[in-house]
């Protein structure tokens, strides 16, 4: 199968080499600009300079002193993409700092992914799939995919154990909290925004 070549969209310029070269340069510049924007959004200083080493927020915005421990009977398993590990906007880290029953399982290393944390009775996958029916009963373990929507979809395809789990979907937020980062999808929720209503429903509305 032939490899996709982005510059094929400029095939109409094949009889005009200068125009075709100019169009290819534009495409290359757009690609570099997008790569740079992605790097800026996700970059974290290697030495965590100016950041809290615990919550990864800027030192003057550190939330550690305000985080209270929340005890939960339901175990939360966060399958986190490795690219989110050092992201300052990762909310799975905050959930792990607040909740007493959380396990973070990294995905994306060279070693095979260990699916053991996904196994167990009454283990549900919390996933935005509107076609899934609500499972009967009550979960003992909730599994979440922590990453961008594209990363989450990829993890779902690659990790066979996830597709065997009953899926529980939360409705999207009716109104987002002012000041929070904008979700790429209208029904999008951050990891901590997904955990909170799930625990409130199955354990206590006060959580």
Short mmCIF file of N, CA, C and O in Angstrom, two decimals, residues 31-152:
data_model
loop_
_atom_site.label_atom_id
_atom_site.label_comp_id
_atom_site.label_asym_id
_atom_site.label_seq_id
_atom_site.Cartn_x
_atom_site.Cartn_y
_atom_site.Cartn_z
N UNK A 31 2.91 22.54 9.34
CA UNK A 31 3.20 21.36 10.16
C UNK A 31 4.13 21.71 11.31
O UNK A 31 3.93 21.30 12.45
N UNK A 32 5.19 22.50 11.02
CA UNK A 32 6.12 22.89 12.09
C UNK A 32 5.43 23.75 13.13
O UNK A 32 5.68 23.62 14.33
N UNK A 33 4.55 24.65 12.68
CA UNK A 33 3.84 25.52 13.62
C UNK A 33 2.94 24.71 14.55
O UNK A 33 2.86 24.97 15.75
N UNK A 34 2.25 23.72 13.99
CA UNK A 34 1.38 22.88 14.81
C UNK A 34 2.20 22.07 15.81
O UNK A 34 1.83 21.93 16.98
N UNK A 35 3.33 21.53 15.37
CA UNK A 35 4.21 20.78 16.28
C UNK A 35 4.70 21.68 17.41
O UNK A 35 4.80 21.25 18.56
N UNK A 36 5.01 22.93 17.08
CA UNK A 36 5.49 23.86 18.11
C UNK A 36 4.40 24.18 19.11
O UNK A 36 4.63 24.25 20.31
N UNK A 37 3.15 24.36 18.60
CA UNK A 37 2.05 24.65 19.50
C UNK A 37 1.80 23.48 20.45
O UNK A 37 1.54 23.67 21.64
N UNK A 38 1.90 22.25 19.91
CA UNK A 38 1.71 21.08 20.77
C UNK A 38 2.80 21.00 21.83
O UNK A 38 2.53 20.66 22.98
N UNK A 39 4.01 21.31 21.45
CA UNK A 39 5.12 21.25 22.41
C UNK A 39 4.94 22.28 23.51
O UNK A 39 5.21 22.00 24.68
N UNK A 40 4.48 23.47 23.17
CA UNK A 40 4.29 24.52 24.17
C UNK A 40 3.19 24.13 25.14
O UNK A 40 3.29 24.33 26.34
N UNK A 41 2.10 23.53 24.61
CA UNK A 41 0.98 23.17 25.47
C UNK A 41 1.37 22.12 26.50
O UNK A 41 0.89 22.13 27.62
N UNK A 42 2.22 21.19 26.12
CA UNK A 42 2.49 20.06 26.99
C UNK A 42 3.86 20.10 27.66
O UNK A 42 4.21 19.19 28.39
N UNK A 43 4.64 21.14 27.38
CA UNK A 43 6.01 21.16 27.89
C UNK A 43 6.03 21.42 29.39
O UNK A 43 5.27 22.22 29.91
N UNK A 44 6.89 20.71 30.09
CA UNK A 44 7.12 20.88 31.51
C UNK A 44 8.62 20.87 31.72
O UNK A 44 9.30 19.99 31.21
N UNK A 45 9.16 21.85 32.45
CA UNK A 45 10.61 21.86 32.68
C UNK A 45 11.08 20.55 33.29
O UNK A 45 10.45 20.03 34.21
N UNK A 46 12.19 20.02 32.78
CA UNK A 46 12.68 18.74 33.27
C UNK A 46 13.02 18.80 34.76
O UNK A 46 12.86 17.82 35.48
N UNK A 47 13.49 19.96 35.21
CA UNK A 47 13.84 20.08 36.62
C UNK A 47 12.68 20.64 37.46
O UNK A 47 12.85 20.96 38.63
N UNK A 48 11.50 20.77 36.83
CA UNK A 48 10.30 21.31 37.49
C UNK A 48 10.54 22.69 38.06
O UNK A 48 9.95 23.07 39.08
N UNK A 49 11.40 23.44 37.39
CA UNK A 49 11.72 24.80 37.87
C UNK A 49 10.45 25.66 37.92
O UNK A 49 9.72 25.78 36.95
N UNK A 50 10.20 26.24 39.09
CA UNK A 50 9.05 27.11 39.29
C UNK A 50 7.75 26.36 39.53
O UNK A 50 6.71 26.99 39.69
N UNK A 51 7.80 25.02 39.55
CA UNK A 51 6.58 24.23 39.73
C UNK A 51 6.64 23.47 41.06
O UNK A 51 7.71 23.16 41.57
N UNK A 52 5.47 23.21 41.60
CA UNK A 52 5.39 22.35 42.78
C UNK A 52 5.67 20.92 42.34
O UNK A 52 5.03 20.42 41.41
N UNK A 53 6.60 20.21 42.96
CA UNK A 53 6.93 18.85 42.54
C UNK A 53 5.84 17.84 42.85
O UNK A 53 5.91 16.69 42.42
N UNK A 54 4.82 18.26 43.58
CA UNK A 54 3.75 17.34 43.95
C UNK A 54 2.53 17.48 43.05
O UNK A 54 2.05 16.50 42.50
N UNK A 55 2.04 18.70 42.86
CA UNK A 55 0.85 18.90 42.02
C UNK A 55 1.20 19.41 40.62
O UNK A 55 0.33 19.47 39.76
N UNK A 56 2.47 19.78 40.41
CA UNK A 56 2.97 20.23 39.10
C UNK A 56 2.39 21.57 38.66
O UNK A 56 2.53 21.96 37.51
N UNK A 57 1.72 22.28 39.55
CA UNK A 57 1.25 23.62 39.22
C UNK A 57 2.34 24.63 39.57
O UNK A 57 3.29 24.32 40.30
N UNK A 58 2.21 25.84 39.05
CA UNK A 58 3.17 26.88 39.39
C UNK A 58 3.20 27.08 40.89
O UNK A 58 2.17 26.95 41.56
N UNK A 59 4.38 27.37 41.41
CA UNK A 59 4.56 27.45 42.85
C UNK A 59 3.57 28.40 43.51
O UNK A 59 3.04 28.12 44.59
N UNK A 60 3.28 29.53 42.85
CA UNK A 60 2.36 30.49 43.46
C UNK A 60 0.90 30.07 43.30
O UNK A 60 0.01 30.71 43.88
N UNK A 61 0.64 29.00 42.54
CA UNK A 61 -0.72 28.49 42.37
C UNK A 61 -0.89 27.11 42.99
O UNK A 61 -1.91 26.45 42.77
N UNK A 62 0.08 26.66 43.77
CA UNK A 62 0.07 25.32 44.35
C UNK A 62 -1.21 25.08 45.15
O UNK A 62 -1.63 25.92 45.95
N UNK A 63 -1.80 23.90 44.94
CA UNK A 63 -3.05 23.55 45.61
C UNK A 63 -2.86 22.54 46.74
O UNK A 63 -3.83 22.15 47.38
N UNK A 64 -1.64 22.10 46.96
CA UNK A 64 -1.41 21.00 47.89
C UNK A 64 -1.99 21.26 49.28
O UNK A 64 -2.56 20.35 49.90
N UNK A 65 -1.87 22.47 49.77
CA UNK A 65 -2.36 22.77 51.12
C UNK A 65 -3.88 22.77 51.19
O UNK A 65 -4.45 22.69 52.27
N UNK A 66 -4.54 22.85 50.03
CA UNK A 66 -6.00 22.90 50.00
C UNK A 66 -6.62 21.55 49.67
O UNK A 66 -7.84 21.40 49.73
N UNK A 67 -5.80 20.56 49.32
CA UNK A 67 -6.33 19.25 48.95
C UNK A 67 -6.62 18.44 50.21
O UNK A 67 -5.76 18.26 51.05
N UNK A 68 -7.85 17.97 50.32
CA UNK A 68 -8.23 17.14 51.46
C UNK A 68 -8.37 15.69 51.01
O UNK A 68 -8.74 15.41 49.87
N UNK A 69 -8.08 14.78 51.92
CA UNK A 69 -8.17 13.35 51.59
C UNK A 69 -9.63 12.91 51.59
O UNK A 69 -10.37 13.17 52.54
N UNK A 70 -10.06 12.27 50.51
CA UNK A 70 -11.42 11.77 50.37
C UNK A 70 -11.35 10.24 50.35
O UNK A 70 -10.70 9.66 49.48
N UNK A 71 -12.02 9.60 51.30
CA UNK A 71 -12.00 8.15 51.37
C UNK A 71 -13.12 7.57 50.51
O UNK A 71 -14.24 8.06 50.54
N UNK A 72 -12.77 6.55 49.77
CA UNK A 72 -13.73 5.93 48.86
C UNK A 72 -13.61 4.42 48.93
O UNK A 72 -12.51 3.87 49.03
N UNK A 73 -14.76 3.74 48.91
CA UNK A 73 -14.76 2.28 48.88
C UNK A 73 -14.53 1.75 47.47
O UNK A 73 -14.07 0.62 47.29
N UNK A 74 -14.86 2.55 46.47
CA UNK A 74 -14.66 2.16 45.08
C UNK A 74 -13.22 2.49 44.69
O UNK A 74 -12.76 3.62 44.87
N UNK A 75 -12.53 1.51 44.17
CA UNK A 75 -11.17 1.76 43.70
C UNK A 75 -11.21 2.44 42.33
O UNK A 75 -11.97 2.05 41.45
N UNK A 76 -10.38 3.46 42.17
CA UNK A 76 -10.24 4.16 40.90
C UNK A 76 -8.91 3.75 40.28
O UNK A 76 -7.85 3.94 40.87
N UNK A 77 -8.98 3.17 39.08
CA UNK A 77 -7.77 2.79 38.34
C UNK A 77 -7.65 3.74 37.15
O UNK A 77 -8.52 3.77 36.27
N UNK A 78 -6.60 4.54 37.14
CA UNK A 78 -6.38 5.51 36.07
C UNK A 78 -5.30 4.96 35.15
O UNK A 78 -4.14 4.83 35.55
N UNK A 79 -5.69 4.63 33.93
CA UNK A 79 -4.72 4.20 32.91
C UNK A 79 -4.25 5.48 32.22
O UNK A 79 -4.97 6.07 31.42
N UNK A 80 -3.05 5.91 32.56
CA UNK A 80 -2.57 7.22 32.10
C UNK A 80 -1.54 7.07 30.98
O UNK A 80 -0.57 6.33 31.10
N UNK A 81 -1.78 7.80 29.91
CA UNK A 81 -0.81 7.82 28.81
C UNK A 81 0.47 8.48 29.31
O UNK A 81 0.44 9.46 30.05
N UNK A 82 1.61 7.92 28.89
CA UNK A 82 2.89 8.41 29.41
C UNK A 82 3.13 9.88 29.09
O UNK A 82 3.84 10.58 29.80
N UNK A 83 2.53 10.37 28.02
CA UNK A 83 2.71 11.78 27.67
C UNK A 83 2.00 12.71 28.64
O UNK A 83 2.25 13.91 28.65
N UNK A 84 1.10 12.15 29.43
CA UNK A 84 0.38 12.96 30.43
C UNK A 84 1.12 12.99 31.77
O UNK A 84 0.76 13.78 32.64
N UNK A 85 2.12 12.15 31.92
CA UNK A 85 2.78 12.01 33.21
C UNK A 85 3.37 13.33 33.71
O UNK A 85 3.29 13.64 34.90
N UNK A 86 3.95 14.12 32.81
CA UNK A 86 4.59 15.37 33.20
C UNK A 86 3.81 16.60 32.72
O UNK A 86 4.33 17.71 32.74
N UNK A 87 2.59 16.39 32.30
CA UNK A 87 1.78 17.52 31.85
C UNK A 87 1.24 18.30 33.05
O UNK A 87 0.68 17.71 33.98
N UNK A 88 1.40 19.60 33.04
CA UNK A 88 0.94 20.42 34.16
C UNK A 88 -0.59 20.48 34.22
O UNK A 88 -1.14 20.83 35.27
N UNK A 89 -1.27 20.17 33.13
CA UNK A 89 -2.73 20.23 33.11
C UNK A 89 -3.37 18.88 33.42
O UNK A 89 -4.60 18.76 33.35
N UNK A 90 -2.58 17.89 33.78
CA UNK A 90 -3.12 16.56 34.04
C UNK A 90 -3.88 16.55 35.36
O UNK A 90 -3.31 16.82 36.42
N UNK A 91 -5.18 16.23 35.32
CA UNK A 91 -5.99 16.24 36.55
C UNK A 91 -6.03 14.87 37.22
O UNK A 91 -6.48 14.77 38.36
N UNK A 92 -5.57 13.83 36.52
CA UNK A 92 -5.48 12.53 37.17
C UNK A 92 -4.53 12.57 38.35
O UNK A 92 -4.72 11.87 39.35
N UNK A 93 -3.48 13.40 38.24
CA UNK A 93 -2.52 13.57 39.34
C UNK A 93 -3.23 14.15 40.57
O UNK A 93 -2.99 13.71 41.70
N UNK A 94 -4.08 15.15 40.35
CA UNK A 94 -4.80 15.75 41.47
C UNK A 94 -5.75 14.74 42.12
O UNK A 94 -5.90 14.71 43.34
N UNK A 95 -6.39 13.92 41.28
CA UNK A 95 -7.29 12.90 41.83
C UNK A 95 -6.52 11.93 42.71
O UNK A 95 -7.00 11.53 43.78
N UNK A 96 -5.32 11.55 42.28
CA UNK A 96 -4.51 10.61 43.07
C UNK A 96 -4.05 11.24 44.38
O UNK A 96 -3.85 10.53 45.38
N UNK A 97 -3.87 12.55 44.41
CA UNK A 97 -3.47 13.24 45.63
C UNK A 97 -4.63 13.35 46.62
O UNK A 97 -4.41 13.45 47.83
N UNK A 98 -5.87 13.36 46.12
CA UNK A 98 -7.03 13.59 46.97
C UNK A 98 -7.70 12.29 47.42
O UNK A 98 -8.16 12.21 48.55
N UNK A 99 -7.76 11.31 46.54
CA UNK A 99 -8.53 10.11 46.83
C UNK A 99 -7.64 9.04 47.47
O UNK A 99 -6.49 8.85 47.06
N UNK A 100 -8.19 8.31 48.42
CA UNK A 100 -7.40 7.32 49.16
C UNK A 100 -7.28 6.00 48.41
O UNK A 100 -6.42 5.19 48.74
N UNK A 101 -8.13 5.77 47.42
CA UNK A 101 -8.19 4.46 46.78
C UNK A 101 -7.98 4.61 45.27
O UNK A 101 -8.87 4.29 44.47
N UNK A 102 -6.81 5.10 44.89
CA UNK A 102 -6.50 5.37 43.49
C UNK A 102 -5.22 4.63 43.11
O UNK A 102 -4.26 4.58 43.89
N UNK A 103 -5.21 4.07 41.93
CA UNK A 103 -4.01 3.46 41.37
C UNK A 103 -3.80 3.99 39.96
O UNK A 103 -4.73 3.94 39.13
N UNK A 104 -2.62 4.51 39.68
CA UNK A 104 -2.28 5.00 38.34
C UNK A 104 -1.43 3.94 37.64
O UNK A 104 -0.39 3.52 38.17
N UNK A 105 -1.88 3.54 36.45
CA UNK A 105 -1.17 2.53 35.66
C UNK A 105 -0.70 3.20 34.37
O UNK A 105 -1.52 3.65 33.57
N UNK A 106 0.62 3.30 34.15
CA UNK A 106 1.10 3.98 32.94
C UNK A 106 0.92 3.12 31.70
O UNK A 106 1.00 1.89 31.75
N UNK A 107 0.66 3.80 30.59
CA UNK A 107 0.56 3.12 29.30
C UNK A 107 1.44 3.85 28.29
O UNK A 107 1.46 5.08 28.24
N UNK A 108 2.16 3.09 27.49
CA UNK A 108 2.96 3.70 26.44
C UNK A 108 4.43 3.39 26.55
O UNK A 108 5.21 3.79 25.70
N UNK A 109 4.84 2.68 27.59
CA UNK A 109 6.24 2.30 27.71
C UNK A 109 6.54 1.17 26.72
O UNK A 109 5.64 0.59 26.11
N UNK A 110 7.81 0.85 26.58
CA UNK A 110 8.21 -0.21 25.66
C UNK A 110 7.76 -1.59 26.15
O UNK A 110 7.53 -2.49 25.36
N UNK A 111 7.62 -1.74 27.48
CA UNK A 111 7.21 -3.03 28.00
C UNK A 111 5.73 -3.27 27.74
O UNK A 111 4.96 -2.33 27.64
N UNK A 112 5.32 -4.54 27.65
CA UNK A 112 3.89 -4.84 27.45
C UNK A 112 3.06 -4.29 28.61
O UNK A 112 3.49 -4.27 29.75
N UNK A 113 1.86 -3.88 28.30
CA UNK A 113 0.98 -3.32 29.31
C UNK A 113 0.44 -4.43 30.22
O UNK A 113 -0.01 -5.47 29.76
N UNK A 114 0.50 -4.21 31.52
CA UNK A 114 0.02 -5.17 32.51
C UNK A 114 -1.48 -4.95 32.72
O UNK A 114 -1.89 -3.92 33.24
N UNK A 115 -2.30 -5.92 32.31
CA UNK A 115 -3.74 -5.78 32.40
C UNK A 115 -4.31 -6.30 33.72
O UNK A 115 -5.53 -6.25 33.91
N UNK A 116 -3.47 -6.77 34.62
CA UNK A 116 -3.97 -7.30 35.89
C UNK A 116 -4.82 -6.28 36.67
O UNK A 116 -5.83 -6.68 37.27
N UNK A 117 -4.45 -4.99 36.72
CA UNK A 117 -5.28 -4.05 37.46
C UNK A 117 -6.69 -3.87 36.88
O UNK A 117 -7.55 -3.30 37.54
N UNK A 118 -6.91 -4.36 35.67
CA UNK A 118 -8.22 -4.22 35.03
C UNK A 118 -9.13 -5.40 35.34
O UNK A 118 -10.31 -5.38 35.01
N UNK A 119 -8.57 -6.44 35.96
CA UNK A 119 -9.33 -7.66 36.21
C UNK A 119 -9.93 -7.63 37.62
O UNK A 119 -9.35 -7.09 38.54
N UNK A 120 -11.07 -8.23 37.74
CA UNK A 120 -11.73 -8.29 39.04
C UNK A 120 -13.23 -8.17 38.89
O UNK A 120 -13.74 -7.63 37.90
N UNK A 121 -13.95 -8.68 39.87
CA UNK A 121 -15.41 -8.61 39.83
C UNK A 121 -15.88 -7.16 39.92
O UNK A 121 -15.29 -6.33 40.62
N UNK A 122 -16.96 -6.90 39.20
CA UNK A 122 -17.61 -5.57 39.23
C UNK A 122 -16.64 -4.45 38.89
O UNK A 122 -16.62 -3.40 39.54
N UNK A 123 -15.82 -4.68 37.88
CA UNK A 123 -14.93 -3.64 37.36
C UNK A 123 -15.57 -3.03 36.13
O UNK A 123 -15.88 -3.74 35.16
N UNK A 124 -15.79 -1.72 36.15
CA UNK A 124 -16.44 -1.01 35.05
C UNK A 124 -15.46 -0.04 34.41
O UNK A 124 -14.54 0.47 35.07
N UNK A 125 -15.69 0.24 33.15
CA UNK A 125 -14.92 1.25 32.43
C UNK A 125 -15.75 2.52 32.31
O UNK A 125 -16.87 2.50 31.80
N UNK A 126 -15.22 3.61 32.83
CA UNK A 126 -15.88 4.91 32.71
C UNK A 126 -15.41 5.53 31.41
O UNK A 126 -14.25 5.94 31.28
N UNK A 127 -16.31 5.59 30.43
CA UNK A 127 -15.89 5.96 29.08
C UNK A 127 -17.04 6.67 28.38
O UNK A 127 -18.19 6.25 28.51
N UNK A 128 -16.76 7.75 27.64
CA UNK A 128 -17.85 8.52 26.99
C UNK A 128 -18.38 7.84 25.74
O UNK A 128 -18.17 8.28 24.62
N UNK A 129 -19.08 6.73 25.94
CA UNK A 129 -19.69 6.02 24.81
C UNK A 129 -21.20 6.05 25.02
O UNK A 129 -21.74 5.33 25.86
N UNK A 130 -21.89 6.86 24.23
CA UNK A 130 -23.33 7.05 24.44
C UNK A 130 -24.13 5.81 24.05
O UNK A 130 -25.31 5.71 24.38
N UNK A 131 -23.51 4.84 23.36
CA UNK A 131 -24.23 3.65 22.92
C UNK A 131 -24.22 2.54 23.97
O UNK A 131 -24.86 1.51 23.78
N UNK A 132 -23.48 2.73 25.05
CA UNK A 132 -23.39 1.67 26.04
C UNK A 132 -24.55 1.76 27.03
O UNK A 132 -24.97 2.83 27.44
N UNK A 133 -25.08 0.59 27.40
CA UNK A 133 -26.16 0.53 28.38
C UNK A 133 -25.58 0.59 29.78
O UNK A 133 -24.44 0.20 30.02
N UNK A 134 -26.37 1.08 30.72
CA UNK A 134 -25.92 1.18 32.11
C UNK A 134 -25.84 -0.22 32.69
O UNK A 134 -26.83 -0.97 32.69
N UNK A 135 -24.67 -0.63 33.19
CA UNK A 135 -24.54 -1.99 33.75
C UNK A 135 -25.39 -2.11 35.02
O UNK A 135 -25.61 -1.13 35.74
N UNK A 136 -25.88 -3.30 35.31
CA UNK A 136 -26.66 -3.51 36.54
C UNK A 136 -25.73 -3.55 37.75
O UNK A 136 -24.55 -3.86 37.65
N UNK A 137 -26.30 -3.24 38.90
CA UNK A 137 -25.53 -3.33 40.13
C UNK A 137 -24.71 -2.09 40.43
O UNK A 137 -25.04 -0.99 40.02
N UNK A 138 -23.60 -2.31 41.11
CA UNK A 138 -22.74 -1.23 41.58
C UNK A 138 -21.29 -1.64 41.38
O UNK A 138 -20.91 -2.76 41.70
N UNK A 139 -20.43 -0.74 40.87
CA UNK A 139 -19.04 -1.14 40.63
C UNK A 139 -18.23 -1.17 41.92
O UNK A 139 -18.48 -0.42 42.86
N UNK A 140 -17.25 -2.06 41.95
CA UNK A 140 -16.25 -2.07 43.00
C UNK A 140 -14.96 -1.39 42.54
O UNK A 140 -14.14 -0.98 43.35
N UNK A 141 -14.82 -1.29 41.22
CA UNK A 141 -13.63 -0.66 40.64
C UNK A 141 -14.05 0.09 39.37
O UNK A 141 -14.79 -0.44 38.55
N UNK A 142 -13.58 1.32 39.23
CA UNK A 142 -13.84 2.12 38.03
C UNK A 142 -12.51 2.38 37.33
O UNK A 142 -11.55 2.83 37.95
N UNK A 143 -12.46 2.10 36.05
CA UNK A 143 -11.26 2.31 35.24
C UNK A 143 -11.48 3.52 34.34
O UNK A 143 -12.52 3.63 33.68
N UNK A 144 -10.53 4.44 34.34
CA UNK A 144 -10.59 5.62 33.49
C UNK A 144 -9.35 5.69 32.62
O UNK A 144 -8.26 5.27 33.03
N UNK A 145 -9.50 6.24 31.42
CA UNK A 145 -8.38 6.47 30.52
C UNK A 145 -8.00 7.93 30.60
O UNK A 145 -8.83 8.82 30.36
N UNK A 146 -6.76 8.18 30.96
CA UNK A 146 -6.28 9.54 31.21
C UNK A 146 -5.36 9.97 30.07
O UNK A 146 -4.23 9.49 29.94
N UNK A 147 -5.84 10.87 29.26
CA UNK A 147 -5.07 11.37 28.12
C UNK A 147 -5.98 12.21 27.25
O UNK A 147 -7.13 12.49 27.61
N UNK A 148 -5.48 12.65 26.11
CA UNK A 148 -6.33 13.36 25.18
C UNK A 148 -7.37 12.38 24.64
O UNK A 148 -7.25 11.16 24.80
N UNK A 149 -8.40 12.91 23.99
CA UNK A 149 -9.44 12.02 23.46
C UNK A 149 -8.84 11.06 22.45
O UNK A 149 -9.18 9.87 22.41
N UNK A 150 -7.90 11.54 21.65
CA UNK A 150 -7.25 10.67 20.67
C UNK A 150 -6.43 9.59 21.34
O UNK A 150 -6.46 8.42 20.93
N UNK A 151 -5.69 9.96 22.40
CA UNK A 151 -4.91 8.97 23.13
C UNK A 151 -5.81 7.94 23.80
O UNK A 151 -5.50 6.74 23.81
N UNK A 152 -6.94 8.40 24.35
CA UNK A 152 -7.87 7.49 25.01
C UNK A 152 -8.44 6.48 24.02
O UNK A 152 -8.56 5.29 24.32
#
